[in-house]
XYZ file of C-alpha atoms in Angstrom:
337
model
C -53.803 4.789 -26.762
C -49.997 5.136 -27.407
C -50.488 7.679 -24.032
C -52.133 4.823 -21.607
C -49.489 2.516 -23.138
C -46.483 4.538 -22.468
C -47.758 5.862 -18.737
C -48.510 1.946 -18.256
C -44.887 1.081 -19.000
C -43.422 4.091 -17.085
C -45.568 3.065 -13.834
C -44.127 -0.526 -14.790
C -41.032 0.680 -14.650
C -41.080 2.906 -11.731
C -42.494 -0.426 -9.938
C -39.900 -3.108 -11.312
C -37.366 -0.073 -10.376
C -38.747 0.391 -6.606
C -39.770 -2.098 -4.497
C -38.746 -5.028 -7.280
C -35.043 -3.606 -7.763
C -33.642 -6.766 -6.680
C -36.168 -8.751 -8.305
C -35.275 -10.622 -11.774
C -38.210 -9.899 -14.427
C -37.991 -13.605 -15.533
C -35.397 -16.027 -14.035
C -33.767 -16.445 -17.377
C -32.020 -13.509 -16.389
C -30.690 -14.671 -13.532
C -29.014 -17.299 -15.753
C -27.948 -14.932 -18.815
C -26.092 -13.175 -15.756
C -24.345 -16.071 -14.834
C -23.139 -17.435 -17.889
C -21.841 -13.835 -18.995
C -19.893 -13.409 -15.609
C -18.344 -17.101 -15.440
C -17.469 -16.330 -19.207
C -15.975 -13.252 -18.390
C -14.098 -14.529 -15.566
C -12.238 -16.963 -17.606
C -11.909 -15.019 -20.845
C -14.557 -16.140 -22.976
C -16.174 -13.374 -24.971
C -18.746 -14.538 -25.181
C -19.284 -17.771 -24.279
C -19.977 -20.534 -26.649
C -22.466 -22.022 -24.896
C -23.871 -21.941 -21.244
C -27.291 -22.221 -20.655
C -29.301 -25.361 -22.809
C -30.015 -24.080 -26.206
C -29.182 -20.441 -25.965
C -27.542 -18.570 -29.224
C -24.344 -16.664 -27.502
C -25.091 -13.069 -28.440
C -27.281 -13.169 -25.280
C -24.478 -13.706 -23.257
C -22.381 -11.081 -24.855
C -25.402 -8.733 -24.432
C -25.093 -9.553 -20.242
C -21.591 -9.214 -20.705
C -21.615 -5.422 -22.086
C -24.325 -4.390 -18.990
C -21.645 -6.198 -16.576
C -19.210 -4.196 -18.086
C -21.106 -0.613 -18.043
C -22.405 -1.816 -14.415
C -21.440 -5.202 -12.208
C -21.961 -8.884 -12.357
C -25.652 -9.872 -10.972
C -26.722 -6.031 -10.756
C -30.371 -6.989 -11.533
C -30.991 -2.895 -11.541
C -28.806 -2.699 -14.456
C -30.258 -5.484 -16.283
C -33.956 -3.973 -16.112
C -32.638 -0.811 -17.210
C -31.007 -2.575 -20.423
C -34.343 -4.452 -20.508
C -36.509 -1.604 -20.403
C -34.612 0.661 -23.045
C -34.277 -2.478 -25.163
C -38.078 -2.594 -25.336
C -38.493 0.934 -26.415
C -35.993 0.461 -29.145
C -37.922 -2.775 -30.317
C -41.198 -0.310 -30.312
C -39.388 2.717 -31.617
C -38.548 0.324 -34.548
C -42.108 -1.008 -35.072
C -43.002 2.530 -35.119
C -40.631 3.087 -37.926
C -41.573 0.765 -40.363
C -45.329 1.018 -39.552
C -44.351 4.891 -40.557
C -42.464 3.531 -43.573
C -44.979 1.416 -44.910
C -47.881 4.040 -44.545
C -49.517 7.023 -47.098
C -48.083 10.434 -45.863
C -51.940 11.352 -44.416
C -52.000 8.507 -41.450
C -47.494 7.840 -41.224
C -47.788 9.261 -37.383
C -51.220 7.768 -36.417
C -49.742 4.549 -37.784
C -46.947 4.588 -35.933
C -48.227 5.802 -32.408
C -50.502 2.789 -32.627
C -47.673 0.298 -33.941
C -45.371 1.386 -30.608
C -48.378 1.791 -28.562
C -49.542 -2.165 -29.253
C -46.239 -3.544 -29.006
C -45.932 -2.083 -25.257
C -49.501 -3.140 -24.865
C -49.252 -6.801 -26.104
C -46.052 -7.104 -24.076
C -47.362 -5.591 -20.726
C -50.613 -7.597 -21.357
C -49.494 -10.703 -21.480
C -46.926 -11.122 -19.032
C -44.187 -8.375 -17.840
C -41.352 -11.393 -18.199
C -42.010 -10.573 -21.642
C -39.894 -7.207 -21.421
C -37.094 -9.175 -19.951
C -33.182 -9.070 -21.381
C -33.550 -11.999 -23.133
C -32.982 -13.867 -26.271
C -36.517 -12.976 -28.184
C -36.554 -9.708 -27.548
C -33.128 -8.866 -29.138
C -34.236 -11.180 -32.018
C -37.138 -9.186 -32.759
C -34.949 -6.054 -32.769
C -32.777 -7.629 -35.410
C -35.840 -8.659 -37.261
C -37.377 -5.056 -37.609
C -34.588 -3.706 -38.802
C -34.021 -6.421 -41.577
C -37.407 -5.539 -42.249
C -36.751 -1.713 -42.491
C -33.566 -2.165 -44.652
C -35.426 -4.152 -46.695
C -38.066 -1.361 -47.753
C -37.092 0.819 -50.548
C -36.903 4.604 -50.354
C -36.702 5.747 -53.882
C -36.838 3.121 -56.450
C -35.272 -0.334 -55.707
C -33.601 -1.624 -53.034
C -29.713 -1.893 -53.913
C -27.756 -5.116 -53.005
C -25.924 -3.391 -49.958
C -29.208 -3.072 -48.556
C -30.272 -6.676 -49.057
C -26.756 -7.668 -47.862
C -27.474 -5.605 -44.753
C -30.959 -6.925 -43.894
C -28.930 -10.368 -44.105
C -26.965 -9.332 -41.935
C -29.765 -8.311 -39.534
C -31.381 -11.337 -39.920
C -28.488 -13.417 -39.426
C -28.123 -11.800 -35.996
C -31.716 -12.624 -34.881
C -31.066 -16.084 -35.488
C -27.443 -15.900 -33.304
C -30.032 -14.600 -30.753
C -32.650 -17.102 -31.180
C -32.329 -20.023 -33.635
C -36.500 -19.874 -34.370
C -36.058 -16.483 -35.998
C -34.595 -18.352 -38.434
C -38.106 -19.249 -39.612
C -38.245 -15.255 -40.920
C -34.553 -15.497 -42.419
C -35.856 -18.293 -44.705
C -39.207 -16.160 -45.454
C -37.359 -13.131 -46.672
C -34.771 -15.109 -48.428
C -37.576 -16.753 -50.278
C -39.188 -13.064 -50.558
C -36.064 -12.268 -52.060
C -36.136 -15.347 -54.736
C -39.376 -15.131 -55.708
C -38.776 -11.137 -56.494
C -35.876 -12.071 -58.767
C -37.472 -14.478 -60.656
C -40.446 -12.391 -61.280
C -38.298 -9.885 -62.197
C -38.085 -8.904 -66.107
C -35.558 -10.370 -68.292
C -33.132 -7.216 -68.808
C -33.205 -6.844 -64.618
C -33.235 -10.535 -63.438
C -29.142 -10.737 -63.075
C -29.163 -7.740 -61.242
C -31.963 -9.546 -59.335
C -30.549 -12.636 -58.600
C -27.323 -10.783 -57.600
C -28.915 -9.042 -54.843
C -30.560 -12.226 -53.757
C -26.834 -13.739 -53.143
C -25.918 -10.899 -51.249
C -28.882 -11.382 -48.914
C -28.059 -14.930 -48.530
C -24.239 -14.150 -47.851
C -25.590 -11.550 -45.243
C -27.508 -13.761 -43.830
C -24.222 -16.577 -43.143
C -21.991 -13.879 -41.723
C -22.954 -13.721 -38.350
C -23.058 -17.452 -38.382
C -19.658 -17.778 -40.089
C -17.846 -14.734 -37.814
C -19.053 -16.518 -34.694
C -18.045 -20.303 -35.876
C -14.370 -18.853 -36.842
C -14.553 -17.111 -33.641
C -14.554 -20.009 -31.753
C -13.072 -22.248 -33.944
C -10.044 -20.385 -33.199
C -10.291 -20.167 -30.169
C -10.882 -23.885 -29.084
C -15.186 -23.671 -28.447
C -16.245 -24.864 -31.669
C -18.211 -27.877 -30.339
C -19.847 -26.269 -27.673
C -20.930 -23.411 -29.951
C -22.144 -26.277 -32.380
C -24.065 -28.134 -29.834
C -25.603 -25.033 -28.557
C -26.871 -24.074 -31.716
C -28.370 -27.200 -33.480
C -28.530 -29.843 -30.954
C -29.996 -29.025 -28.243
C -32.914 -27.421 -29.947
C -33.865 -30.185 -31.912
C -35.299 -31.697 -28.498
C -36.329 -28.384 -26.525
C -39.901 -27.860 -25.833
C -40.488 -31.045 -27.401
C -43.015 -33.647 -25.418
C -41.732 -36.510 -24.595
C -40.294 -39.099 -27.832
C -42.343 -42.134 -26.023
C -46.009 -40.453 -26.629
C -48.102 -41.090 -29.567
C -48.049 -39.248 -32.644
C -51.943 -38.815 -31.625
C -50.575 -36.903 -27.874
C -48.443 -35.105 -29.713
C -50.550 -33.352 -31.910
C -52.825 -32.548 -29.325
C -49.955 -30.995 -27.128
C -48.955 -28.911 -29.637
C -52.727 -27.555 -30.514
C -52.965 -26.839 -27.115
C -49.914 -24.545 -27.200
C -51.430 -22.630 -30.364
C -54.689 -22.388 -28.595
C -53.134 -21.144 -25.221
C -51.108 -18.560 -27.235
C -53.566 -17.381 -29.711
C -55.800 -16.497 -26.325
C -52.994 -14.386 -25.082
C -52.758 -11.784 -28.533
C -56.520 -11.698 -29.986
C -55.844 -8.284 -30.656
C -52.533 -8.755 -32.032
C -53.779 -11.279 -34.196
C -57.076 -9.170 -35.534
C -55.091 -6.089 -36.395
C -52.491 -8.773 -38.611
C -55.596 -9.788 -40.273
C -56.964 -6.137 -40.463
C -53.481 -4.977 -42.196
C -53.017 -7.927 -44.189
C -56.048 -7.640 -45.833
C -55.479 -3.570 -46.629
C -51.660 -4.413 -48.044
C -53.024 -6.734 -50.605
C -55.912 -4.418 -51.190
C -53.582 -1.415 -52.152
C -51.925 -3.601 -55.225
C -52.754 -2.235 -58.073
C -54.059 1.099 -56.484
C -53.980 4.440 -58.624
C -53.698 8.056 -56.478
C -53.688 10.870 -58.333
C -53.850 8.451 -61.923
C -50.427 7.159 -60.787
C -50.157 3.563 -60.074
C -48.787 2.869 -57.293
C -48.593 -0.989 -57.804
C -44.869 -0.579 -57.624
C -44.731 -0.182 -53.551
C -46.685 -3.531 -53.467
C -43.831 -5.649 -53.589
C -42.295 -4.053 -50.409
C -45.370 -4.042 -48.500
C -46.079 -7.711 -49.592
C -42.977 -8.673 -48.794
C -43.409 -7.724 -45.167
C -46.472 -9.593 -45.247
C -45.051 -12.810 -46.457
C -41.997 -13.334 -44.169
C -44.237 -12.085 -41.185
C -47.047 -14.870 -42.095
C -44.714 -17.466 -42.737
C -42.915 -16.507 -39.127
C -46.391 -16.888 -37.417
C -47.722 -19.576 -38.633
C -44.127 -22.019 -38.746
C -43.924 -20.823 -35.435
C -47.008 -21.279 -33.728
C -46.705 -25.418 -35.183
C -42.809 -25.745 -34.819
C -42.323 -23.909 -31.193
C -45.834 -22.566 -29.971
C -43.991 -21.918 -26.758
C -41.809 -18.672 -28.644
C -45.363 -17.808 -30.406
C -45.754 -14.540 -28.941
C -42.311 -12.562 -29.824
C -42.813 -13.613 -33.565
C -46.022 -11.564 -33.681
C -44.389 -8.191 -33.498
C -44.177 -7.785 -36.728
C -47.362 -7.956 -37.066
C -48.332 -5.095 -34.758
C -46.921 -3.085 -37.541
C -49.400 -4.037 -40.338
């Protein structure tokens, strides 16, 4: 499987390479481009705001493949989109790895990269585009792999880091903040369940994944607070998403419902098999709690298995009834499981 996957993708490429060179994956692109080379034109690194609701690391991510190539090289931006998407399964494959017994770590993580290219090539190739979801997810994973531990627990530079991580998914795309609040819940629930003598030292690294997780947001508002943009940053971030994707104010609560189910319906059709391997791994992760190899317990990897489980559930299903429309990027995660 992870074979046909990758020789799909590399015929993908070759094609969106060839006779598609000048061809933009998705025409979001073609706007990304824009922004990045009017902002770059006048200064602005990167601009606070360009295109409706977008989060500016997007723009600074079109800015840095201007800079290694030239404004509107649509070559160059497939190229960035194409290695992008073997990072994002590269990292799936890692923490599939990560959260497996020794015996199946590859087989794991061939299939976790393999159904990642799959899902994306599956549904749609704009999917693979340079855009704002699929740098989010990248910044997701690796939250998610920081926040595994590797020998005992996970210290609070680690936590800080995976707020970090997650902050930066959300500077991508403001729905990812639906996993920041998941792990940051993860996070508080751990500490409070943790035992008396540890529960500072807990709570402590709880802070430092909230503080992570305001940095990016912070850097980028003193960015261009200083620099004159603040408002336009501001607006970009919480304004115009409060209305994007929405139907229309004037319909019925009754319309609106149904618009909305219609969305989860049409994107639940599109991942079946994304969806039935989430349910598959869920169901093992909660089975292992508790589990004894060898007469050792080994109930003390469930909380880091769990608590990939809980932020990716919560991520699904908020999304799927807040934004149906960004359903699909928000179940790679779940390829992992």
């Amino acid at each position: 499987m992870f074979l046909l996957a990758m020789a799909t993708f590399a015929n993908q490429a070759m094609i969106e390479l060839g006779v598609l060179r000048a061809q933009a994956l998705q025409v979001d692109e073609t706007y990304f481009a824009a922004c990045a080379a009017r902002g770059t034109a006048i200064g602005e690194y990167p601009p606070a705001g360009c295109h409706d609701n977008k989060a500016p690391l997007i723009f600074l991510a079109h800015q840095a493949v201007q800079w290694l190539a030239t404004p509107y090289d649509i070559a160059a931006i497939k190229q960035a989109a194409f290695a992008l998407v073997l990072s994002v399964a590269g990292l799936a494959a890692w923490l599939a790895w990560r959260l497996s017994p020794p015996k199946t770590a590859v087989f794991a993580a061939l299939s976790a990269a393999a159904l990642v290219v799959q899902a994306l090539l599956g549904v749609d190739v704009s999917l693979m585009a340079l855009k704002t979801e699929m740098i989010g997810i990248a910044f997701v994973l690796m939250s998610l792999l920081v926040c595994l531990p590797r020998a005992g627990l996970v210290s609070a530079g680690r936590w800080a880091l995976a707020g970090v991580f997650a902050g930066l998914a959300v500077m991508s795309k403001q729905t990812f903040a639906l996993s920041a609040f998941a792990l940051v819940g993860w996070g508080a629930f751990t500490a409070l369940q943790a035992p008396s003598q540890q529960r500072k030292a807990a709570m402590t690294k709880c802070v430092c994944l909230v503080v992570g997780l305001c940095t990016p947001l912070i850097v980028l508002l003193t960015w261009f607070a200083l620099d004159g943009r603040v408002d336009e940053f501001l607006a970009s971030i919480f304004l115009y998403p409060s209305v994007y994707g929405s139907p229309p104010t004037t319909d019925s609560a009754i319309k609106r419902a149904i618009w909305r189910f219609a969305h989860i319906l049409h994107t639940l059709s599109l991942s079946p098999l994304v969806l039935a391997c989430f349910c598959i791994g869920s169901v093992a992760v909660f089975a292992r709690v508790g589990e004894s190899v060898d007469g050792e317990s080994r109930a003390h990897t469930a909380p880091g298995l769990i608590g990939i489980v809980i932020p990716t559930t919560f991520a699904m299903l908020s999304v799927t009834l807040i934004a149906p429309i960004f359903f699909d990027f928000h179940l790679v995660p779940s390829l992992v499981l």
